[in-house]
């Protein structure tokens, strides 16, 4: 009987198990159908990625728990985030479309209230991805950032690539939760060229304050020196999209059969090569965007979708292989690329080498001092000599044949020691006058005849502008005789370096691209406005303040208003405003003040803004200026109030009586009553010297500009805390002519 009963039980167990599994599968299928990601986002099953993204952003703003006080808002936001996570990933979307399955082993909705946890009301992490690692062994030491290293290395490097920074601390359980997702994201983004950093909130409090990070965990994006906080669910797709959104708009232009000719022909105006990427994907790959960001100052980037029917002519014209991504690089010849690369697995290192080897046109136009420095570097004793062959010409129609002949000559005479370039005489008058001294400057007409261009061969000998050079006799109009003569002189030069018999000191080149700064600034302003909107959405006022300060600073520099954004020292300030910005400044905050005059204001402020730009994201720094013409007693009063011993050790007494304080920069700590002082540097003649009556206004502006040449190094020492400090018993009144002081 017992044996028979056991046999019956054994037969009924599989049946019961089958019934249980059937009920469970029905329940799970019902759960999956109840949580349809398409219905949650309100899109059709045929929706494109762009439509899905728009729907997600709209719903995420509407249901974010920080903004929506509905008790169901958090659950709804979790569902929206999870739905986007699935539909934005083609593999997961395909799995759901085929099997109704949300991920590898778990139906959607099974852990909706347990899978997500929120912390600090900032962003959400998906617990289904997480486990507790035994220790922080994810090579954290490789990515750990320190204050000095961040300001000297990472901040400048953020102008070439974006950084993703995690703020963490010990005994932070939420930090442990996001570790697996962080690890996956780093493994994906770092090979693409994204910089990675980790800041320990406990050990690097100073750096955390500079970033505006006051809690752990936090995730921060850094690009162009600008800090942006991440607020979404911590999943890999969101972090990838976050990095992509950090990049400026319009880095890569979409190219079709209709606009490719305009794009390639723009080399003459842009003075840059053009690079086209052909690929089968409909959107620009992140790898390509990151490469475009790194080389945006040198090369123009375009993207061609091979799947578009509007691009058939382009594919036929350049014989593009549709089975692998292809990059074509064009210079002056828009019909034939100078370099081609094709690879199935395009790597960042390959792309960097490809673009680096083609950064300049065959014969670029010298439009700035920076470009001149890169094309024609100063001679180094341990390196091979390099010569710059410079065509001085005009943009008039009559000069075009000669310019084209010079390009042809340069193309057929490529050598490592030779760099060919040209300048327009009208745009670079000072440089032309220095090189064509005692010669007739190129002029459109002389006695009814068109004058020829000039060719100069030069070698740079010092950063101060000294060059050895020689003008090619007979000028240049592009004839075969001119080409033969130039070739002969280049051969003589390589045999006998003393062939360059003349010397001169060249002035700094005019920046012809300065007008484009307005357009670049407008694009940057657009990015800042988007970020401010995002910060308003999440009420992150601490994060907004550096951005607002930077925008108003840029407005000031552009339009030259008489009030500086950081509540500047100007004539219309009251004692109350002055007190609030210095005497009662919060502990740990410093006001960096530029001293200027009416004459030097424009030149010094532009240089000042350039030098301190990389420090503008520091929340403890405030930037102002003091007009010494309007407040002439303030600076002498401050210096007299400083400790006599500290002042006399490093400064002579007649400095206090000096009437020209323009170019001095003060770092004022109102709370602790001390200041650090930067003394201006002169690299040329003193523009105020009465003996130099022949000096032009441009020379004076240049001398003023150079006063702040070493300010960046001084700012680094200020951030490191290594500058000498001068104590004051009290701060002088701003407008008090009797040298009275403000007690704090």
XYZ file of C-alpha atoms in Angstrom:
744
model
C 0.000 0.000 0.000
C 2.804 2.337 0.863
C 4.658 1.468 -2.284
C 1.516 1.978 -4.382
C 0.866 5.375 -2.756
C 4.365 6.561 -3.420
C 4.014 5.489 -7.023
C 0.809 7.530 -7.368
C 2.536 10.578 -5.788
C 5.420 10.216 -8.174
C 3.028 10.222 -11.112
C 1.053 13.246 -9.873
C 4.145 15.443 -9.123
C 5.024 16.118 -12.781
C 1.373 16.930 -13.501
C 1.209 19.385 -10.609
C 4.523 20.928 -11.654
C 3.273 21.327 -15.225
C 0.083 23.002 -13.992
C 2.121 25.336 -11.752
C 4.456 26.300 -14.606
C 1.484 26.879 -16.918
C -0.188 29.183 -14.371
C 3.104 31.001 -13.756
C 3.731 31.513 -17.466
C 0.209 32.866 -17.953
C 0.726 35.211 -14.997
C 4.059 36.432 -16.347
C 2.661 36.835 -19.852
C -0.175 38.862 -18.374
C 2.357 40.981 -16.454
C 4.360 41.542 -19.605
C 1.301 42.539 -21.575
C 0.224 44.933 -18.833
C 3.587 46.695 -19.026
C 3.937 47.216 -22.750
C 6.823 49.744 -23.247
C 5.218 50.968 -26.477
C 2.001 51.838 -24.663
C 3.865 53.450 -21.764
C 5.812 55.745 -24.108
C 2.754 56.228 -26.337
C 4.487 55.225 -29.579
C 3.669 52.682 -32.271
C 5.640 49.493 -32.814
C 7.073 50.968 -36.016
C 8.291 54.139 -34.268
C 11.797 55.339 -35.133
C 14.512 55.908 -32.543
C 14.041 59.675 -32.884
C 10.299 59.348 -32.109
C 11.003 57.084 -29.133
C 13.588 59.524 -27.779
C 11.222 62.507 -28.140
C 8.427 60.649 -26.374
C 10.754 59.576 -23.563
C 12.087 63.096 -22.958
C 8.578 64.555 -22.905
C 7.242 61.956 -20.465
C 10.370 62.029 -18.287
C 9.963 65.784 -17.801
C 6.262 65.370 -17.034
C 6.629 62.519 -14.528
C 9.973 63.300 -12.896
C 9.389 62.959 -9.121
C 11.170 66.257 -8.451
C 8.549 68.113 -10.503
C 5.428 65.953 -10.335
C 3.958 65.630 -6.834
C 1.542 62.846 -7.825
C 2.078 59.851 -5.473
C 2.353 57.614 -8.553
C 4.957 59.817 -10.224
C 7.970 57.802 -9.064
C 6.498 54.491 -10.232
C 5.514 56.028 -13.547
C 8.957 57.557 -14.013
C 10.514 54.147 -13.349
C 8.290 52.548 -15.985
C 9.110 55.296 -18.495
C 12.856 54.896 -17.893
C 12.693 51.126 -18.171
C 10.598 51.336 -21.342
C 13.109 53.681 -22.963
C 15.978 51.463 -21.842
C 14.394 48.572 -23.773
C 13.177 50.357 -26.889
C 16.368 52.410 -27.320
C 18.383 49.170 -27.508
C 17.687 47.398 -30.794
C 18.543 43.952 -29.414
C 16.237 44.268 -26.394
C 13.523 45.804 -28.551
C 13.776 42.890 -30.955
C 13.521 40.415 -28.062
C 10.398 42.133 -26.802
C 8.821 42.264 -30.268
C 9.447 38.550 -30.809
C 8.994 37.028 -27.372
C 7.499 39.754 -25.201
C 10.670 39.527 -23.096
C 12.244 42.650 -21.632
C 15.750 41.389 -20.931
C 17.675 38.151 -20.852
C 15.888 36.445 -17.963
C 13.197 38.645 -16.476
C 9.834 39.872 -17.779
C 9.036 43.519 -17.538
C 7.108 44.505 -14.447
C 8.315 41.630 -12.286
C 10.502 43.849 -10.128
C 9.164 47.250 -10.913
C 8.994 48.330 -7.292
C 12.150 46.555 -6.218
C 14.403 46.948 -9.255
C 14.787 50.718 -8.967
C 15.859 52.797 -6.012
C 16.239 56.557 -5.872
C 18.725 58.555 -3.865
C 19.167 62.262 -3.215
C 16.259 62.954 -5.626
C 18.839 63.266 -8.394
C 18.828 60.098 -10.456
C 17.820 56.446 -10.298
C 19.722 53.214 -10.514
C 18.478 49.866 -11.791
C 19.080 47.288 -9.071
C 18.496 44.382 -11.458
C 21.966 45.071 -12.880
C 23.718 45.355 -9.541
C 25.557 43.172 -7.091
C 27.772 44.010 -4.148
C 31.426 43.595 -5.150
C 33.817 42.362 -2.530
C 35.996 45.432 -2.787
C 36.598 48.483 -4.935
C 38.899 46.638 -7.309
C 37.774 48.286 -10.525
C 41.189 49.845 -11.135
C 40.001 52.976 -9.302
C 43.546 54.172 -8.745
C 43.970 54.542 -12.507
C 41.136 57.069 -12.695
C 41.425 58.851 -9.336
C 41.607 62.635 -9.774
C 43.394 65.127 -7.537
C 42.859 68.859 -7.379
C 46.147 69.963 -8.954
C 46.064 67.233 -11.600
C 42.471 68.116 -12.511
C 43.300 71.795 -13.095
C 46.586 71.212 -14.892
C 45.664 68.200 -17.047
C 41.980 67.292 -17.129
C 40.469 70.776 -17.414
C 42.570 71.783 -20.476
C 42.096 68.316 -21.991
C 38.306 68.716 -21.756
C 38.571 71.059 -24.758
C 39.676 68.036 -26.815
C 37.487 65.282 -25.375
C 34.574 64.972 -22.912
C 35.088 63.517 -19.453
C 32.746 61.316 -17.443
C 33.484 61.689 -13.736
C 32.065 59.670 -10.848
C 31.982 61.193 -7.365
C 32.133 58.482 -4.722
C 33.104 57.937 -1.086
C 33.799 55.151 1.365
C 30.859 53.383 3.029
C 28.563 54.590 0.267
C 26.219 51.690 -0.475
C 24.532 53.499 -3.348
C 28.008 53.895 -4.885
C 28.473 50.131 -4.711
C 25.119 49.646 -6.435
C 26.078 51.655 -9.525
C 29.553 50.102 -9.815
C 28.652 47.348 -12.348
C 26.907 49.793 -14.673
C 29.783 52.251 -14.302
C 32.239 49.514 -15.180
C 30.321 48.519 -18.325
C 30.031 52.155 -19.387
C 33.744 52.822 -18.918
C 34.646 49.709 -20.889
C 32.454 50.949 -23.736
C 33.284 54.679 -23.756
C 36.977 54.813 -22.868
C 38.131 53.102 -26.111
C 36.082 55.689 -28.017
C 38.167 58.487 -26.498
C 36.018 59.595 -23.545
C 38.071 60.629 -20.511
C 37.229 58.861 -17.258
C 37.721 60.206 -13.743
C 36.812 59.326 -10.156
C 36.705 61.819 -7.296
C 36.694 60.605 -3.692
C 34.459 62.967 -1.753
C 36.256 62.224 1.509
C 39.826 62.733 0.311
C 39.311 65.345 -2.432
C 36.818 67.704 -0.821
C 38.476 70.714 -2.472
C 38.070 69.256 -5.959
C 34.512 68.143 -5.180
C 33.650 71.707 -4.144
C 35.181 73.039 -7.351
C 32.974 70.659 -9.347
C 29.925 71.556 -7.247
C 29.509 67.926 -6.122
C 28.281 67.776 -2.527
C 27.013 64.211 -2.299
C 27.945 60.704 -3.355
C 27.292 59.116 -5.687
C 27.150 61.798 -8.363
C 27.999 61.518 -12.036
C 29.388 64.565 -13.828
C 30.148 65.393 -17.443
C 32.975 67.805 -18.290
C 33.496 69.348 -21.713
C 35.142 72.646 -22.699
C 35.692 73.304 -18.988
C 31.927 73.171 -18.370
C 30.460 70.927 -15.654
C 27.117 69.157 -16.226
C 25.383 66.820 -13.756
C 23.715 63.554 -14.772
C 20.119 63.166 -13.551
C 18.662 60.106 -15.272
C 18.459 56.402 -14.452
C 21.958 54.955 -14.167
C 21.904 52.558 -17.070
C 24.517 52.276 -19.763
C 22.326 53.643 -22.575
C 21.521 56.776 -20.567
C 25.162 57.417 -19.692
C 26.172 57.006 -23.324
C 23.467 59.446 -24.419
C 24.541 61.838 -21.657
C 28.103 61.915 -23.028
C 26.799 62.435 -26.560
C 24.618 65.341 -25.410
C 27.664 67.012 -23.836
C 29.217 67.586 -27.256
C 28.542 70.864 -29.087
C 25.857 71.001 -31.745
C 26.659 70.784 -35.468
C 29.997 69.026 -35.093
C 29.193 66.830 -38.075
C 27.205 67.935 -41.114
C 24.808 65.547 -42.853
C 25.911 65.263 -46.496
C 23.769 64.234 -49.473
C 23.931 64.416 -53.262
C 22.466 67.905 -53.008
C 24.974 69.592 -50.697
C 28.242 67.662 -51.003
C 29.731 70.094 -53.530
C 29.079 73.106 -51.282
C 30.619 71.227 -48.356
C 33.810 70.287 -50.219
C 34.200 73.688 -51.900
C 34.160 75.488 -48.542
C 37.875 74.717 -47.991
C 38.758 78.122 -49.404
C 36.656 80.035 -46.862
C 37.138 77.694 -43.889
C 40.855 77.125 -44.628
C 40.416 73.487 -43.556
C 40.429 70.041 -45.200
C 37.088 68.213 -45.412
C 36.492 64.651 -44.227
C 33.563 62.452 -45.294
C 32.515 59.283 -43.458
C 30.356 56.799 -45.356
C 28.448 54.286 -43.223
C 25.276 52.196 -43.317
C 23.826 53.525 -40.043
C 21.257 56.353 -40.198
C 22.717 58.361 -37.297
C 26.251 59.676 -36.834
C 28.260 57.206 -34.678
C 29.504 58.516 -31.335
C 33.072 57.532 -32.265
C 32.927 59.859 -35.267
C 31.456 62.711 -33.199
C 34.243 62.373 -30.628
C 36.883 62.469 -33.363
C 35.205 65.530 -34.876
C 35.244 67.255 -31.478
C 38.962 66.575 -31.004
C 39.912 67.973 -34.444
C 37.150 70.563 -34.935
C 39.688 73.402 -35.195
C 41.526 71.717 -38.058
C 39.124 69.659 -40.175
C 35.467 69.880 -41.251
C 33.489 66.653 -40.814
C 30.606 65.342 -42.895
C 28.559 62.131 -42.667
C 26.944 60.221 -45.524
C 24.243 57.624 -44.795
C 24.780 54.896 -47.388
C 21.248 53.623 -46.892
C 19.692 56.892 -48.118
C 18.481 56.865 -51.714
C 19.483 60.548 -52.046
C 23.167 59.573 -51.798
C 23.412 57.157 -54.739
C 25.384 59.590 -56.920
C 27.961 60.160 -54.168
C 28.478 56.416 -53.727
C 29.002 55.915 -57.459
C 31.255 58.936 -57.867
C 33.755 57.832 -55.221
C 33.220 54.068 -55.716
C 32.304 53.468 -52.075
C 32.279 49.924 -50.722
C 28.981 49.595 -48.863
C 30.174 46.701 -46.694
C 32.537 48.689 -44.472
C 32.758 52.266 -43.149
C 34.894 54.464 -45.412
C 36.580 57.826 -44.749
C 37.664 60.145 -47.553
C 39.766 63.242 -46.899
C 39.740 66.138 -49.356
C 41.966 69.181 -49.556
C 42.115 71.721 -52.391
C 41.142 69.146 -55.028
C 37.455 68.406 -54.430
C 37.255 65.788 -57.171
C 39.862 63.424 -55.751
C 40.528 62.581 -52.076
C 44.137 62.801 -50.892
C 43.701 59.936 -48.449
C 41.283 57.029 -47.936
C 40.751 54.592 -45.103
C 38.306 51.703 -44.937
C 37.827 49.239 -42.080
C 35.027 47.162 -40.613
C 36.050 47.794 -37.025
C 37.062 51.450 -37.114
C 39.194 52.192 -34.031
C 39.777 55.586 -32.442
C 43.550 55.315 -32.722
C 43.303 54.651 -36.468
C 40.995 57.628 -36.959
C 43.242 59.936 -34.911
C 46.314 58.994 -36.930
C 44.403 59.431 -40.180
C 43.196 62.935 -39.284
C 46.470 64.020 -37.611
C 48.395 63.267 -40.793
C 46.021 65.474 -42.789
C 45.309 68.419 -40.488
C 46.329 71.115 -42.960
C 45.659 71.956 -46.567
C 48.426 71.498 -49.146
C 48.930 75.275 -49.051
C 46.998 76.726 -46.112
C 46.410 80.436 -45.649
C 48.065 81.908 -42.554
C 45.106 83.407 -40.697
C 46.396 83.429 -37.105
C 49.562 83.280 -35.055
C 48.618 79.832 -33.755
C 48.459 78.404 -37.264
C 51.791 80.057 -38.118
C 53.379 78.487 -35.032
C 52.155 75.016 -36.013
C 53.044 75.207 -39.699
C 56.381 76.960 -39.288
C 57.734 75.979 -35.869
C 60.742 77.658 -34.281
C 64.037 75.953 -35.065
C 65.147 73.448 -32.435
C 68.861 72.678 -32.174
C 68.312 68.943 -31.869
C 65.895 68.752 -34.790
C 66.176 69.023 -38.529
C 65.708 72.489 -40.013
C 62.299 73.377 -41.433
C 61.647 76.149 -43.896
C 58.423 77.977 -44.652
C 57.825 79.021 -48.278
C 55.396 81.900 -48.093
C 53.434 83.429 -50.962
C 52.385 87.040 -50.344
C 49.472 87.690 -52.659
C 45.995 89.180 -52.989
C 42.516 87.714 -53.395
C 41.810 89.752 -56.567
C 40.804 87.883 -59.706
C 44.046 88.857 -61.475
C 46.121 86.973 -58.874
C 44.191 83.668 -59.034
C 46.321 82.059 -61.819
C 49.509 82.777 -59.878
C 47.972 81.392 -56.684
C 46.909 78.228 -58.497
C 50.403 77.824 -59.959
C 51.904 78.106 -56.465
C 49.551 75.354 -55.250
C 50.600 73.120 -58.149
C 54.272 73.768 -57.398
C 53.782 72.915 -53.699
C 51.921 69.696 -54.559
C 54.758 68.440 -56.765
C 57.574 69.508 -54.410
C 56.534 67.898 -51.121
C 59.397 67.507 -48.676
C 59.530 67.107 -44.908
C 61.707 70.172 -44.538
C 59.399 72.448 -46.556
C 56.042 73.935 -45.594
C 54.109 75.977 -48.147
C 51.607 78.646 -47.144
C 50.196 81.945 -48.374
C 48.874 85.174 -46.889
C 46.706 87.973 -48.187
C 48.649 91.196 -48.014
C 45.525 93.240 -47.208
C 44.805 91.181 -44.064
C 48.398 90.898 -42.773
C 49.914 94.334 -43.493
C 52.411 94.436 -40.570
C 53.878 91.036 -41.476
C 54.203 91.946 -45.144
C 55.906 95.235 -44.333
C 58.444 93.444 -42.149
C 59.300 90.903 -44.860
C 59.169 93.273 -47.832
C 61.097 96.102 -46.229
C 62.584 98.427 -48.857
C 60.518 96.677 -51.506
C 57.343 97.770 -53.172
C 54.434 96.314 -51.269
C 52.124 94.254 -53.417
C 49.637 96.603 -54.913
C 46.763 96.049 -57.300
C 47.930 98.530 -59.922
C 51.027 100.467 -60.741
C 50.811 102.639 -63.849
C 47.905 100.551 -65.078
C 49.843 97.252 -64.757
C 48.966 94.524 -62.213
C 51.881 93.878 -59.860
C 53.023 90.311 -59.216
C 53.013 88.459 -55.905
C 56.126 87.808 -53.839
C 57.606 84.547 -52.528
C 59.620 84.570 -49.320
C 61.570 81.629 -47.869
C 62.025 81.918 -44.113
C 63.215 80.036 -41.049
C 61.934 80.954 -37.601
C 64.687 81.326 -35.002
C 62.917 82.428 -31.808
C 59.496 82.726 -30.189
C 59.991 86.478 -30.068
C 59.477 86.592 -33.839
C 63.045 86.609 -35.147
C 63.412 84.989 -38.587
C 66.041 84.502 -41.252
C 64.593 84.899 -44.732
C 65.214 85.591 -48.394
C 62.881 86.948 -51.049
C 62.847 85.121 -54.361
C 64.052 87.594 -56.955
C 61.699 88.566 -59.730
C 58.525 88.006 -57.726
C 55.936 85.407 -58.651
C 53.287 85.275 -61.345
C 53.186 81.492 -61.813
C 55.198 81.166 -65.035
C 57.403 78.149 -65.755
C 60.415 80.400 -65.308
C 59.205 81.393 -61.840
C 58.770 77.735 -60.903
C 62.262 76.850 -62.127
C 63.835 79.746 -60.229
C 62.028 78.880 -56.993
C 63.009 75.213 -57.302
C 66.645 76.201 -57.872
C 66.715 78.446 -54.800
C 65.153 75.732 -52.618
C 67.860 73.305 -53.738
C 70.570 75.862 -52.891
C 69.022 76.427 -49.484
C 69.186 72.758 -48.535
C 72.862 72.633 -49.481
C 73.787 75.911 -47.783
C 71.614 77.131 -44.855
C 73.449 80.476 -44.881
C 71.600 81.203 -48.122
C 68.984 83.002 -45.984
C 70.866 86.270 -45.736
C 68.251 88.662 -44.296
C 66.822 88.813 -40.813
C 63.756 90.485 -39.308
C 61.512 90.413 -36.265
C 57.981 89.574 -37.306
C 54.927 91.001 -35.523
C 52.159 88.724 -34.314
C 49.725 87.798 -37.066
C 46.252 89.283 -37.084
C 43.554 86.751 -36.238
C 41.434 86.745 -39.396
C 39.026 84.212 -37.913
C 37.987 86.590 -35.120
C 34.603 87.433 -36.756
C 33.721 83.733 -36.651
C 34.048 83.988 -32.850
C 30.554 85.548 -32.791
C 29.082 82.469 -34.462
C 31.032 80.126 -32.198
C 29.906 82.093 -29.173
C 26.255 81.880 -30.275
C 26.550 78.097 -30.632
C 28.177 77.875 -27.201
C 25.460 80.125 -25.755
C 22.828 77.771 -27.157
C 24.486 74.836 -25.357
C 24.588 76.842 -22.134
C 20.894 77.767 -22.422
C 19.991 74.103 -22.838
C 22.041 73.290 -19.741
C 20.424 76.096 -17.721
C 16.995 74.787 -18.721
C 18.052 71.335 -17.550
C 19.300 72.740 -14.247
C 16.076 74.713 -13.767
C 14.197 71.472 -14.336
C 16.077 69.861 -11.471
C 16.470 73.034 -9.371
C 20.262 72.753 -9.238
C 21.067 76.368 -8.404
C 24.567 75.570 -7.172
C 25.422 74.054 -10.521
C 23.901 76.965 -12.428
C 25.874 79.801 -10.876
C 29.232 79.201 -12.637
C 27.430 78.891 -15.979
C 25.460 82.100 -15.485
C 28.642 83.907 -14.448
C 30.432 82.650 -17.572
C 27.597 83.718 -19.887
C 27.473 87.234 -18.472
C 31.277 87.407 -18.685
C 31.101 86.529 -22.373
C 28.392 89.150 -22.886
C 30.596 91.734 -21.233
C 33.609 90.886 -23.375
C 31.521 90.929 -26.543
C 29.650 94.170 -26.003
C 32.074 96.037 -23.742
C 29.575 97.141 -21.126
C 30.836 99.134 -18.193
C 29.658 96.680 -15.561
C 31.449 93.403 -14.964
C 29.214 90.382 -14.310
C 30.621 89.293 -10.960
C 29.398 92.555 -9.379
C 32.503 94.347 -10.459
C 34.418 97.194 -8.891
C 33.072 100.036 -11.023
C 32.118 103.622 -10.418
C 28.408 102.951 -9.943
C 28.882 100.456 -7.096
C 27.651 101.431 -3.637
C 29.453 100.713 -0.409
C 26.911 97.996 0.329
C 27.677 96.161 -2.899
C 31.395 96.543 -2.356
C 31.056 95.179 1.170
C 29.002 92.186 0.075
C 31.531 91.244 -2.611
C 34.655 91.530 -0.486
C 34.252 92.185 3.197
C 31.362 89.780 3.672
C 32.338 87.228 1.056
C 31.683 83.685 2.248
C 34.577 81.875 3.992
C 36.778 80.061 1.504
C 35.732 82.288 -1.401
C 38.199 84.526 -3.233
C 37.602 87.521 -5.482
C 40.130 87.756 -8.348
C 40.341 91.418 -9.332
C 41.989 92.838 -12.455
C 43.243 96.424 -12.125
C 42.890 98.429 -15.329
C 42.453 101.931 -16.716
C 40.167 103.464 -19.318
C 42.903 103.136 -21.937
C 43.821 99.526 -21.169
C 40.326 98.213 -20.390
C 39.472 96.482 -23.681
C 42.882 94.877 -24.279
C 43.349 93.684 -20.698
C 39.824 92.341 -20.228
C 40.025 90.170 -23.330
C 43.356 88.736 -22.242
C 42.094 88.369 -18.655
C 39.034 86.416 -19.818
C 41.237 84.110 -21.911
C 43.686 83.426 -19.066
C 41.083 82.720 -16.356
C 38.588 80.868 -18.568
C 39.723 77.415 -17.418
C 39.160 78.458 -13.790
C 35.700 79.942 -14.364
C 33.944 76.758 -13.250
C 35.425 77.024 -9.764
C 32.588 77.947 -7.421
C 34.855 79.545 -4.837
C 36.341 82.032 -7.312
C 34.703 85.317 -8.339
C 36.092 87.547 -11.091
C 35.929 91.351 -11.097
C 37.799 94.393 -12.274
C 38.784 97.688 -10.689
C 39.065 100.851 -12.764
C 42.110 102.615 -11.301
C 41.179 105.861 -13.071
C 37.901 106.050 -11.155
C 39.169 104.659 -7.857
C 42.772 105.829 -7.892
C 43.167 105.854 -4.088
C 42.037 102.282 -3.462
C 45.107 100.419 -4.715
C 47.702 102.596 -2.911
C 45.597 102.407 0.260
C 45.511 98.629 0.069
C 49.268 98.339 -0.433
C 49.995 100.706 2.464
C 47.689 98.720 4.724
C 49.516 95.455 3.997
C 52.005 94.191 6.520
C 55.139 96.342 6.133
C 57.468 93.430 6.755
C 55.831 91.136 4.221
C 55.662 93.895 1.607
C 59.216 95.159 1.994
C 60.711 91.708 1.720
C 59.740 91.299 -1.893
C 58.820 94.747 -3.189
C 60.541 98.066 -3.359
C 58.940 101.101 -1.773
C 58.524 103.107 -4.966
C 56.059 100.530 -6.215
C 53.533 101.982 -3.792
C 53.927 105.380 -5.373
C 53.573 104.034 -8.906
C 50.710 105.649 -10.737
C 50.242 102.774 -13.183
C 48.680 99.688 -11.617
C 47.078 98.442 -14.832
C 47.703 94.746 -15.354
C 48.013 93.949 -11.646
C 45.723 91.141 -10.476
C 44.687 90.691 -6.851
C 43.244 87.594 -5.204
C 41.304 88.951 -2.237
C 40.148 86.774 0.651
C 37.638 89.028 2.394
C 36.996 86.697 5.317
C 40.626 86.090 6.330
C 41.809 89.592 5.344
C 44.675 88.715 3.050
C 45.474 89.084 -0.634
C 47.898 87.687 -3.203
C 49.237 89.915 -5.956
C 50.175 89.258 -9.582
C 52.568 91.781 -11.062
C 52.323 92.354 -14.842
C 54.965 91.037 -17.199
C 56.460 93.165 -19.970
C 57.809 91.376 -23.055
C 58.347 94.486 -25.143
C 58.811 98.211 -24.808
C 56.770 100.071 -22.235
C 53.855 101.644 -24.098
C 53.719 104.462 -21.562
C 57.323 105.431 -22.164
C 57.286 108.975 -23.499
C 60.464 108.343 -25.430
C 58.723 105.850 -27.679
C 56.681 108.421 -29.486
C 56.961 106.544 -32.727
C 55.241 103.474 -31.332
C 51.900 102.851 -32.979
C 48.600 102.220 -31.216
C 48.781 98.558 -32.286
C 52.184 98.263 -30.584
C 50.730 99.700 -27.396
C 47.810 97.285 -27.489
C 50.198 94.395 -28.025
C 52.322 95.463 -25.040
C 49.216 95.733 -22.861
C 48.087 92.327 -24.050
C 51.369 90.740 -22.956
C 51.105 92.108 -19.416
C 49.014 89.083 -18.431
C 51.072 86.441 -20.260
C 51.911 84.524 -17.059
C 48.585 84.968 -15.314
C 47.564 81.371 -16.022
C 50.584 80.028 -14.103
C 49.870 82.436 -11.259
C 46.251 81.204 -11.120
C 47.474 77.612 -10.868
C 49.657 78.554 -7.902
C 46.686 80.363 -6.385
C 44.596 77.188 -6.637
C 47.441 75.168 -5.131
C 47.760 77.626 -2.225
C 51.474 78.270 -2.798
C 51.340 82.049 -3.368
C 52.633 84.430 -0.671
C 49.823 86.103 1.288
C 49.797 89.723 2.405
C 47.700 90.401 5.486
C 45.668 93.571 5.951
C 44.166 94.855 9.222
C 41.063 96.052 7.339
C 39.895 96.673 3.790
C 40.081 100.252 2.443
C 36.875 101.986 1.463
C 36.213 101.972 -2.267
C 35.657 105.712 -2.702
C 37.243 107.102 0.443
C 39.889 109.662 -0.413
C 40.975 109.863 3.232
C 42.305 106.295 3.205
C 39.864 105.045 5.808
C 39.232 101.312 6.133
C 36.277 98.976 6.479
C 36.213 96.832 9.567
C 34.908 93.348 8.959
